[in-house]
Coordinates of C-alpha atoms and ligand atoms in Angstrom, one line a residue:
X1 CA -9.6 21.5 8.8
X2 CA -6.1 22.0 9.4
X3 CA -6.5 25.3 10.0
X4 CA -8.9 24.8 12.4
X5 CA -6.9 22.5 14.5
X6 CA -4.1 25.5 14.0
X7 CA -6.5 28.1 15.5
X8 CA -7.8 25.7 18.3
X9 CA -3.8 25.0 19.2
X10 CA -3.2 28.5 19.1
X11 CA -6.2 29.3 21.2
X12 CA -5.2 26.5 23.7
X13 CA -1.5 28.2 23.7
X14 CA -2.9 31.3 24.7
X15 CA -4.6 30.5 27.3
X16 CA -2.0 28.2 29.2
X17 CA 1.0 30.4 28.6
X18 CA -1.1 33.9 29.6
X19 CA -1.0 36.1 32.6
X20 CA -4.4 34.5 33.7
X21 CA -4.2 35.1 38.1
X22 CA -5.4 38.0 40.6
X23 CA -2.9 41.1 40.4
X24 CA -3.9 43.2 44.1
X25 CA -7.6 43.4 43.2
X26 CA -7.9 42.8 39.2
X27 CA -8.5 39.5 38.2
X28 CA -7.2 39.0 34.6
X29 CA -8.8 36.0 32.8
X30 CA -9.2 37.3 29.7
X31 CA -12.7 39.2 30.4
X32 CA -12.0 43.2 30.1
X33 CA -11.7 44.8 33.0
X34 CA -14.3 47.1 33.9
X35 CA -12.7 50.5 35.8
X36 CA -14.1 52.7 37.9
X37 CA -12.7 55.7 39.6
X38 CA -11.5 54.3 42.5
X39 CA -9.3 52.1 41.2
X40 CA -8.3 53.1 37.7
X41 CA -5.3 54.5 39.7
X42 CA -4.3 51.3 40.8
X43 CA -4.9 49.4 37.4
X44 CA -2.7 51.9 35.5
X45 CA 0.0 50.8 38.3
X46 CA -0.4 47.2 38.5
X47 CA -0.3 46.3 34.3
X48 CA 3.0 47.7 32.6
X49 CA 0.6 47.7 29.0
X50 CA -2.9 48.7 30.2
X51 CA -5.3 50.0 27.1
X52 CA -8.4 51.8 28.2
X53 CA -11.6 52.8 26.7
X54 CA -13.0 55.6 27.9
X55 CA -16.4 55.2 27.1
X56 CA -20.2 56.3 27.5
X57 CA -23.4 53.4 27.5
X58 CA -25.6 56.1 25.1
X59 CA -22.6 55.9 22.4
X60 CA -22.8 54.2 19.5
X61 CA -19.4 53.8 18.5
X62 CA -18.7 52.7 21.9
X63 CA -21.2 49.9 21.7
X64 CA -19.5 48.5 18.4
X65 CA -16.3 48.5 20.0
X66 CA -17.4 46.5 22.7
X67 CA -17.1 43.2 21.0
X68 CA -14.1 43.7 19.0
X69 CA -12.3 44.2 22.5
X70 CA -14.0 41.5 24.1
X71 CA -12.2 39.3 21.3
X72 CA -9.1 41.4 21.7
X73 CA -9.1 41.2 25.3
X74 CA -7.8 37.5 25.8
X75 CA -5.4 37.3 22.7
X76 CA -3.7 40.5 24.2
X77 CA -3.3 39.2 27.4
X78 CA -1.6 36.4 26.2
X79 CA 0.8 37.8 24.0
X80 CA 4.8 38.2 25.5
X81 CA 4.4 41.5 26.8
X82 CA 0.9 41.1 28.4
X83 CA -1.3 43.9 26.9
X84 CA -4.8 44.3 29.5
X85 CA -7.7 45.9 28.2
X86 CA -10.2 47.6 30.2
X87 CA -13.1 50.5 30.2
X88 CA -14.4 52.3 32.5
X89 CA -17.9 54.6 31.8
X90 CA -17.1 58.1 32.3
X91 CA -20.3 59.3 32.1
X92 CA -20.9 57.8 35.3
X93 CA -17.3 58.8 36.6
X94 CA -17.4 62.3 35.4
X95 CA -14.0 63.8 37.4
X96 CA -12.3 61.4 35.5
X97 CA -12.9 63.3 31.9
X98 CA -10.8 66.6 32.9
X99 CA -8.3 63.9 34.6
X100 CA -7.7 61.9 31.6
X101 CA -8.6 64.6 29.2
X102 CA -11.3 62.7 27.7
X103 CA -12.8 65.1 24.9
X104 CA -14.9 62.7 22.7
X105 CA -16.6 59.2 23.7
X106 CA -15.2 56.7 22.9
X107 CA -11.1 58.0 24.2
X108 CA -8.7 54.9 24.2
X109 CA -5.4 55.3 25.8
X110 CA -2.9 52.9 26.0
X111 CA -0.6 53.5 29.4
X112 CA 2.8 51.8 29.1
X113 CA 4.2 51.9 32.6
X114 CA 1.9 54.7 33.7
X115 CA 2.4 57.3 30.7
X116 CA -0.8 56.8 28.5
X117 CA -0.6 57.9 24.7
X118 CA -3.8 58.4 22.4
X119 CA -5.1 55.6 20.3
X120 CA -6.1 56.6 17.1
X121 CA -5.7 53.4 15.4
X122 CA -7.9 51.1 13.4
X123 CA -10.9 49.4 16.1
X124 CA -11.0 46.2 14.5
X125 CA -9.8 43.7 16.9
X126 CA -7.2 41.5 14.8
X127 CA -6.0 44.9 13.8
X128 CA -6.0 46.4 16.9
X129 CA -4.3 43.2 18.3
X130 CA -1.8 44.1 15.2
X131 CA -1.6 47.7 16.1
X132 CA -1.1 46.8 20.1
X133 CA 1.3 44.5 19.4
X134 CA 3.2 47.4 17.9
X135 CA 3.6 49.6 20.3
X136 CA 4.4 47.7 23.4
X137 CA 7.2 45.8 21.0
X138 CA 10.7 46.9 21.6
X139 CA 12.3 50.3 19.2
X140 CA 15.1 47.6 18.2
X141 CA 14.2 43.3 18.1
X142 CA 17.7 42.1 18.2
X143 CA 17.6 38.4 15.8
X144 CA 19.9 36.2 16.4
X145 CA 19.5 33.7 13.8
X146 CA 17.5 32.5 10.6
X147 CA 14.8 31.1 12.6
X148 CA 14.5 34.1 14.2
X149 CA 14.6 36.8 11.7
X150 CA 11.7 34.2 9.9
X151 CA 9.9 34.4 13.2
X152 CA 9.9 38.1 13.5
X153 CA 9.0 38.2 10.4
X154 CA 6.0 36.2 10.7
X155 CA 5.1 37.7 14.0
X156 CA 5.0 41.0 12.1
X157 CA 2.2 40.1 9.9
X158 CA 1.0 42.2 6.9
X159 CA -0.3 45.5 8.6
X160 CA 3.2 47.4 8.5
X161 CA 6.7 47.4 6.5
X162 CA 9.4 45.8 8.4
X163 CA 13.1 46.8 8.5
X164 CA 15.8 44.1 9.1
X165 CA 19.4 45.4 9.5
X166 CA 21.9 42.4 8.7
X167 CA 25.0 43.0 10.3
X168 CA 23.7 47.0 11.2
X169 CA 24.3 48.1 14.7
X170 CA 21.4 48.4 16.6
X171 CA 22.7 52.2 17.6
X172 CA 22.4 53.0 14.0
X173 CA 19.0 52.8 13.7
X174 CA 17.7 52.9 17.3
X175 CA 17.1 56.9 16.5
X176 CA 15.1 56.3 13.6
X177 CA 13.6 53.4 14.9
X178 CA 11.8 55.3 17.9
X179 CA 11.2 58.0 16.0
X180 CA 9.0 55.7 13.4
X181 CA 7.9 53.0 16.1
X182 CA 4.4 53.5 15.3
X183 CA 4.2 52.9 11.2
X184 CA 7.0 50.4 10.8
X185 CA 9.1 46.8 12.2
X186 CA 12.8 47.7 13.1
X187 CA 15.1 44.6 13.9
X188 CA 18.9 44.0 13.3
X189 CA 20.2 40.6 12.6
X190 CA 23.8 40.0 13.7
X191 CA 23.9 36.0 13.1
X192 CA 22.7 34.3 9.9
X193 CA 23.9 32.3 6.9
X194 CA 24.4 32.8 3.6
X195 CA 21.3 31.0 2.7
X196 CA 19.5 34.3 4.4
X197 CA 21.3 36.5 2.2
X198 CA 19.1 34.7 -1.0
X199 CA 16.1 34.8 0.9
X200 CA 16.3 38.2 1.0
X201 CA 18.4 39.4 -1.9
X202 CA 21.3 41.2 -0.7
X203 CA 24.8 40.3 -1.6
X204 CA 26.6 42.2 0.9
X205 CA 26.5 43.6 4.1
X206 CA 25.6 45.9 6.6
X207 CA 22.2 46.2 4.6
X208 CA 19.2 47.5 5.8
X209 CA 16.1 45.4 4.0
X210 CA 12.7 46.9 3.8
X211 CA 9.6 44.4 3.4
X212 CA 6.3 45.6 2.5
X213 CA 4.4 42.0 3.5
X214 CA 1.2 43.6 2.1
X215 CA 2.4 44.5 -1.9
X216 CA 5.0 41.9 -1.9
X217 CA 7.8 44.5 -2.3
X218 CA 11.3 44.8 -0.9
X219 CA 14.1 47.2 -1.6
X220 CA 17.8 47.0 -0.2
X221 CA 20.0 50.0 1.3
X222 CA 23.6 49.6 1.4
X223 CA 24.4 52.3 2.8
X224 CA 25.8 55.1 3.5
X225 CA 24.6 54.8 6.9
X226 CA 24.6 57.9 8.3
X227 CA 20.9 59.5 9.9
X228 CA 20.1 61.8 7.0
X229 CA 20.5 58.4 3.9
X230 CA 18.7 56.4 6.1
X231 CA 15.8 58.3 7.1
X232 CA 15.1 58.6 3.8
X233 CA 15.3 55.1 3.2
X234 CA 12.7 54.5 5.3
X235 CA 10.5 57.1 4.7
X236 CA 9.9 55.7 1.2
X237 CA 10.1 52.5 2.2
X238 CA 6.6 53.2 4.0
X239 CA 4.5 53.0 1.1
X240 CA 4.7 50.7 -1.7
X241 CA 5.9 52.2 -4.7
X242 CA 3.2 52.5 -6.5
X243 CA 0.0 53.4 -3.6
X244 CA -3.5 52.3 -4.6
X245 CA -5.7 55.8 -3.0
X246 CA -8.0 55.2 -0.6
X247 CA -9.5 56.6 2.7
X248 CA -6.4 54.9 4.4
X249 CA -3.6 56.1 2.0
X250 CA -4.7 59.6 1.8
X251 CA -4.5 60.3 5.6
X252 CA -0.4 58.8 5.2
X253 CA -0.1 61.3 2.1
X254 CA -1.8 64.0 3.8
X255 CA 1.9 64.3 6.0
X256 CA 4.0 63.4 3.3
X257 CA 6.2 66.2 1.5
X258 CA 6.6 65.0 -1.5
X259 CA 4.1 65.5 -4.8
X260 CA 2.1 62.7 -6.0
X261 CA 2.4 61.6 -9.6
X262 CA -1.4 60.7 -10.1
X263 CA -2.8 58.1 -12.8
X264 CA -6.3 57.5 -12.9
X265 CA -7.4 54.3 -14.2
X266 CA -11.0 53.2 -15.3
X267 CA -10.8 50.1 -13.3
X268 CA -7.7 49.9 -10.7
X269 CA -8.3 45.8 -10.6
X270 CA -8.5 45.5 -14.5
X271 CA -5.9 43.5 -16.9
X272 CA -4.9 46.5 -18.2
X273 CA -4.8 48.6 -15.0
X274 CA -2.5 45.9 -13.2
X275 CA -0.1 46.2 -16.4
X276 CA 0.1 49.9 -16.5
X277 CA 1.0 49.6 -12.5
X278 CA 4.2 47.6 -13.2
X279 CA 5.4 50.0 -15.5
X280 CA 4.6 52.9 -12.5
X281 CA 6.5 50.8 -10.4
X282 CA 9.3 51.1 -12.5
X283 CA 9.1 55.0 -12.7
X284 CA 8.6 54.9 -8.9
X285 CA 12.4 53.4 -8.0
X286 CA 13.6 55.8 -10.6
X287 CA 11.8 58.9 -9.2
X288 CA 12.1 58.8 -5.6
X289 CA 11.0 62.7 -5.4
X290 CA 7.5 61.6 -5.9
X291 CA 5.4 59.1 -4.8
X292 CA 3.4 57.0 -7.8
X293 CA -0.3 56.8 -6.8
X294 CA -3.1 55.3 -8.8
X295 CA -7.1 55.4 -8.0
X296 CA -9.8 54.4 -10.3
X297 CA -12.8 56.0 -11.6
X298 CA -14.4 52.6 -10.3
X299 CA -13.2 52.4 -7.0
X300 CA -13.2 56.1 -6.1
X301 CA -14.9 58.3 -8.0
X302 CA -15.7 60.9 -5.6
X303 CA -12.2 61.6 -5.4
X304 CA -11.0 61.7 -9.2
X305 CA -13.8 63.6 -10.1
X306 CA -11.5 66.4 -8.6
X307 CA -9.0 65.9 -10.9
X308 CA -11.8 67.0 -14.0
X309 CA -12.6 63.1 -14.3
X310 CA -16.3 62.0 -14.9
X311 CA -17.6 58.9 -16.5
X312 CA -17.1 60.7 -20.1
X313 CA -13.1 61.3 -19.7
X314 CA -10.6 59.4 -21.8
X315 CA -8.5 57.4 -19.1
X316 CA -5.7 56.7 -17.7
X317 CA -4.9 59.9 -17.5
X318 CA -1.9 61.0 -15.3
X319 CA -1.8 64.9 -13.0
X320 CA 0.8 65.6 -10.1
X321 CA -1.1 66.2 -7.5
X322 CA 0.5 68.4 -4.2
X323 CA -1.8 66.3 -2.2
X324 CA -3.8 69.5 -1.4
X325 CA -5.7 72.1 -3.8
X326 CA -3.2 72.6 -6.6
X327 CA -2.3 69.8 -9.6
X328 CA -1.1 70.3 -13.0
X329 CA -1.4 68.5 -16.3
X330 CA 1.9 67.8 -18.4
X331 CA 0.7 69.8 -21.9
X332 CA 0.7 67.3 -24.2
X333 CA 1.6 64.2 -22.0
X334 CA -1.9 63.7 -19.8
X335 CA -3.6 60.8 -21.3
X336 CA -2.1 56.9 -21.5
X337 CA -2.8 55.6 -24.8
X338 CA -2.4 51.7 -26.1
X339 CA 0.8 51.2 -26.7
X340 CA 4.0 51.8 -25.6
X341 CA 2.6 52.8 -22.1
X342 CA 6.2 53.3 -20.6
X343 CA 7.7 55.7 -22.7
X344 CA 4.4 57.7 -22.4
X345 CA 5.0 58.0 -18.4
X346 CA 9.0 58.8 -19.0
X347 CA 7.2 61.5 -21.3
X348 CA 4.8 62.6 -18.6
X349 CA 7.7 63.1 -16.1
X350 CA 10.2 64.5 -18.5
X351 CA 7.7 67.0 -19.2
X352 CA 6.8 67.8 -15.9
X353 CA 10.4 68.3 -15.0
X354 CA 10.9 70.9 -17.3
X355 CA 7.7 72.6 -16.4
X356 CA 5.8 72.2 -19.6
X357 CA 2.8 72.2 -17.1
X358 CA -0.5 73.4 -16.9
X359 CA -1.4 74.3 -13.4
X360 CA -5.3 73.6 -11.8
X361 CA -7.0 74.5 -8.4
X362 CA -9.0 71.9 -7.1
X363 CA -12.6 73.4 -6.5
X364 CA -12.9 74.9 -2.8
X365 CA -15.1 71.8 -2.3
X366 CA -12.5 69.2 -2.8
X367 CA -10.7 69.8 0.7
X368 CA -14.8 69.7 2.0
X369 CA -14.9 65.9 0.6
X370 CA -11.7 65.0 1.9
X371 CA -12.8 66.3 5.3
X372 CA -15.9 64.9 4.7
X373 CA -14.5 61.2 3.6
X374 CA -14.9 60.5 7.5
X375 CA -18.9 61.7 7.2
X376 CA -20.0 59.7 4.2
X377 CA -23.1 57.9 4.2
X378 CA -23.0 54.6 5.6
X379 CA -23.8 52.6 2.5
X380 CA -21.2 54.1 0.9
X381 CA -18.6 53.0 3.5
X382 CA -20.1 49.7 3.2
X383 CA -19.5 49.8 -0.8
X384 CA -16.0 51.5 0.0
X385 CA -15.5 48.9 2.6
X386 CA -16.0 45.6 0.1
X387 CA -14.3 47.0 -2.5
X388 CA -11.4 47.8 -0.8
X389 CA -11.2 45.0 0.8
X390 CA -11.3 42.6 -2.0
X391 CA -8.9 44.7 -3.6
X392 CA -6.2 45.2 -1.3
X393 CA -6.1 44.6 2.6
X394 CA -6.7 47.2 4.6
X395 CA -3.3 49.3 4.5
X396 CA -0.8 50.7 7.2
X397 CA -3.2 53.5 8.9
X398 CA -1.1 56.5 10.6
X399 CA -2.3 56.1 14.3
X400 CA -1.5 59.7 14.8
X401 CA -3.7 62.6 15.2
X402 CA -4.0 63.3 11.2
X403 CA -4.3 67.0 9.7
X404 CA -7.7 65.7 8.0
X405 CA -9.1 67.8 10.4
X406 CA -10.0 67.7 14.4
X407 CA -9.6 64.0 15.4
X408 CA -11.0 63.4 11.9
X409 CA -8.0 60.8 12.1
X410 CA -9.8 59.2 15.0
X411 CA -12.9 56.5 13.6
X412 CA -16.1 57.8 14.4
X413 CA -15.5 59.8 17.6
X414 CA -18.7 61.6 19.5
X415 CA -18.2 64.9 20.4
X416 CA -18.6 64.7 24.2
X417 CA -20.2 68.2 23.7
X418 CA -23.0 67.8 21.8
X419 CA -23.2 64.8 24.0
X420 CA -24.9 63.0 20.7
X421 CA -22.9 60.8 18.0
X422 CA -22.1 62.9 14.6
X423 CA -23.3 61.7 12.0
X424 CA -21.6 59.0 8.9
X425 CA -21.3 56.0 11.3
X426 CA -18.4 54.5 9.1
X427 CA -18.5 50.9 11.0
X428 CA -20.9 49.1 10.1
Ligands
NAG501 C1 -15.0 49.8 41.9 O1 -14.8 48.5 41.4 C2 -14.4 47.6 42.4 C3 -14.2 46.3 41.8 O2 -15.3 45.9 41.0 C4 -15.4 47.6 43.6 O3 -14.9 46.7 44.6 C5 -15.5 49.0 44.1 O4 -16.5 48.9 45.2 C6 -15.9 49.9 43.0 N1 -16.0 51.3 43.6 C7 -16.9 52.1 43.3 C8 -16.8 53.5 43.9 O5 -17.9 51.8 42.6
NAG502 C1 0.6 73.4 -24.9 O1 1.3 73.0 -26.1 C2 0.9 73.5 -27.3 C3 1.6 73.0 -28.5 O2 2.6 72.0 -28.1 C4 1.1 75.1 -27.2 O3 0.6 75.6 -28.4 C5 0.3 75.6 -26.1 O4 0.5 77.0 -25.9 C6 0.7 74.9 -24.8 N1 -0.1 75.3 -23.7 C7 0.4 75.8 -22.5 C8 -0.6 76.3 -21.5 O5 1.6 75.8 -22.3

């Protein structure tokens, strides 16, 4: 109930403190706008934060958007930096497809003071509210004190890590902070108490704090704060040390660099499973030259089955994985027994550092199914979908064109050619 009267206030605040009026000819009231090509033009001009979708009636991904942006539409335009949302059919306003470069239906754009960037993002609308929210924010939130590093915090939410720099110059990270905008939270704090300092576990300062809301994890740089440390800071501070593998994971690892120390558990949400991650967490802060994934047999057995797993295999059972077609087993060290669990992974990595490795292709068909991850059936997805879900939330998605293959990154996009939807609707 209380909750309820939260969401009803919250509602109410929205729509008394939002740009609600007529701007030259576009009336914003929390409706989406619908564009046509005589005055798209103008609209791009009028909003500062204008997202289009550029959409056709026949498509199906289209229609399923519709009503995640009509719930999007009025929360967005009632945020602090007004976002508008608006569509226009470009199937019946063809010259705008080689304007806009539309090449798949639906396109979304956001246009932040006239210069649009692709939206490859997640379509969901309290994700895409999330994601919005995101880019129109500023490289840098400057906090000023406890209550408002806790708000920025909150405002955050759980969708991406945030980076606080306590008593860090906002020059030091601006760099790195535009250059990661899209994936992560930058502020710097300049006025707090001590009382902050055990909130968030740092006894000195400058220190750069990285939150990862959605695993509950933090870790603390002190420095030295020069480009090269810090980048590096952040880039592991991305992902959570140990990374459950899914859909969503896999297109962040796809661009990652580093090899992927791989267990495979039966059952990732099992006692045993969730004990066995601890101890990977461990190995992960002491091996920052890999990243610690897990995935199990349960949850994603397409996928382990590359790694020679079937229903039959003796698990966990840990690989390094490149994150393409090549893996290797440690000779000796591959399976988990009962037991001491965490000298069997220092055993694992010893041995792979000293290249007492056996080294595996992956079949030619694996990088077919990870392409094809975005075509399963649609009762997969659905399966994929709960499990996921009531496993972890949905994590940080990379809204950038991925390498999966050609605007694979993008969900479910039509191919304006065939003028007909492919197939592995993944929305449902
Ligand atoms: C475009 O939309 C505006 C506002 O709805 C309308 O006044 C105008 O006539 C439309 N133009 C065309 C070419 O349909
Ligand atoms: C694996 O280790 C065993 C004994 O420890 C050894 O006999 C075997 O040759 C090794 N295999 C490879 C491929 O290194």
């Amino acid at each position: 109930m209380k909750s309820l009267i939260t969401l009803y206030l919250s509602l109410f605040f929205i729509q008394t403190t939002s740009i609600w009026g007529v701007y030259g000819e576009f009336a914003v009231d929390g409706r989406v706008l619908e564009l046509n090509d005589s005055n798209i033009d103008a609209a791009i001009s009028t909003f500062d934060y204008i997202f289009i979708d550029f959409y056709a009636p026949w498509c199906g991904h289209c229609k399923r958007l519709n009503p995640e942006l009509d719930k999007a539409a009025p929360i967005l335009a009632g945020l602090k930096n007004p976002v508008i949302i608006a569509k226009v059919n470009v199937d019946k306003y063809k010259s705008l497809i080689k304007k806009h470069d539309i090449d798949g239906y639906p396109t979304l754009k956001i246009f932040i003071h006239g210069i649009p960037t692709e939206y490859y993002g997640p379509r969901k609308f309290d994700q895409l509210v999330q994601y919005l929210k995101k880019f129109v924010a500023p490289d840098v939130t400057i906090l000023n004190s406890n209550s408002g590093v806790a708000e920025f915090v909150e405002e955050a939410g759980i969708d991406f890590p945030v980076f606080i720099g306590f008593d860090v110059k906002e020059s030091m990270i601006s760099n790195l902070a535009r250059k990661y905008k899209k994936k992560a939270w930058f502020s710097v704090a300049m006025d707090f108490s001590e009382d902050l300092m055990s909130v968030y576990d740092f006894d000195k300062v400058p220190a750069l704090v990285a939150i990862q809301p959605m695993y509950s994890e933090a870790s603390i740089f002190y420095g030295p704060f020069e480009e090269n440390f810090l980048e590096d800071f952040i880039k592991q501070n991305l992902l959570p040390l140990a990374v459950p593998i899914n859909e969503d994971t896999l297109r962040i690892l796809k661009n990652e660099g580093r090899k992927i120390a791989l267990t495979i558990v039966e059952d990732e949400i099992s006692d045993g499973s969730k004990d066995l991650i601890k101890l990977l967490k461990a190995a992960a802060s002491a091996n920052r030259d890999l990243i610690f994934g897990y995935v199990g047999l349960k949850q994603f057995g397409d996928f382990v089955e590359a790694f020679e797993v079937s229903k039959k295999t003796q698990l966990p059972k840990m690989v390094v994985w490149d994150g393409d077609e090549e893996y290797s087993f440690v000779n000796g060290s591959e399976w988990i027994k009962e037991g001491d669990q965490g000298s069997q992974i220092t055993r694992f990595l010893e041995g792979y550092k000293k290249g007492n490795v056996i080294q595996k292709r992956i079949g030619p068909s694996f990088t077919g199914f990870i392409k094809s991850l975005f075509g399963l059936g649609t009762l997969i997805m659905i399966i994929f979908i709960i499990l996921l879900m009531a496993v972890f939330m949905i994590f940080t998605k990379d809204d950038e064109p991925t390498t999966l293959g050609p605007r694979q990154g993008a969900e479910g996009t039509s191919n304006l050619l065939s003028q007909s939807e492919r197939g592995g609707d993944k929305e449902d």
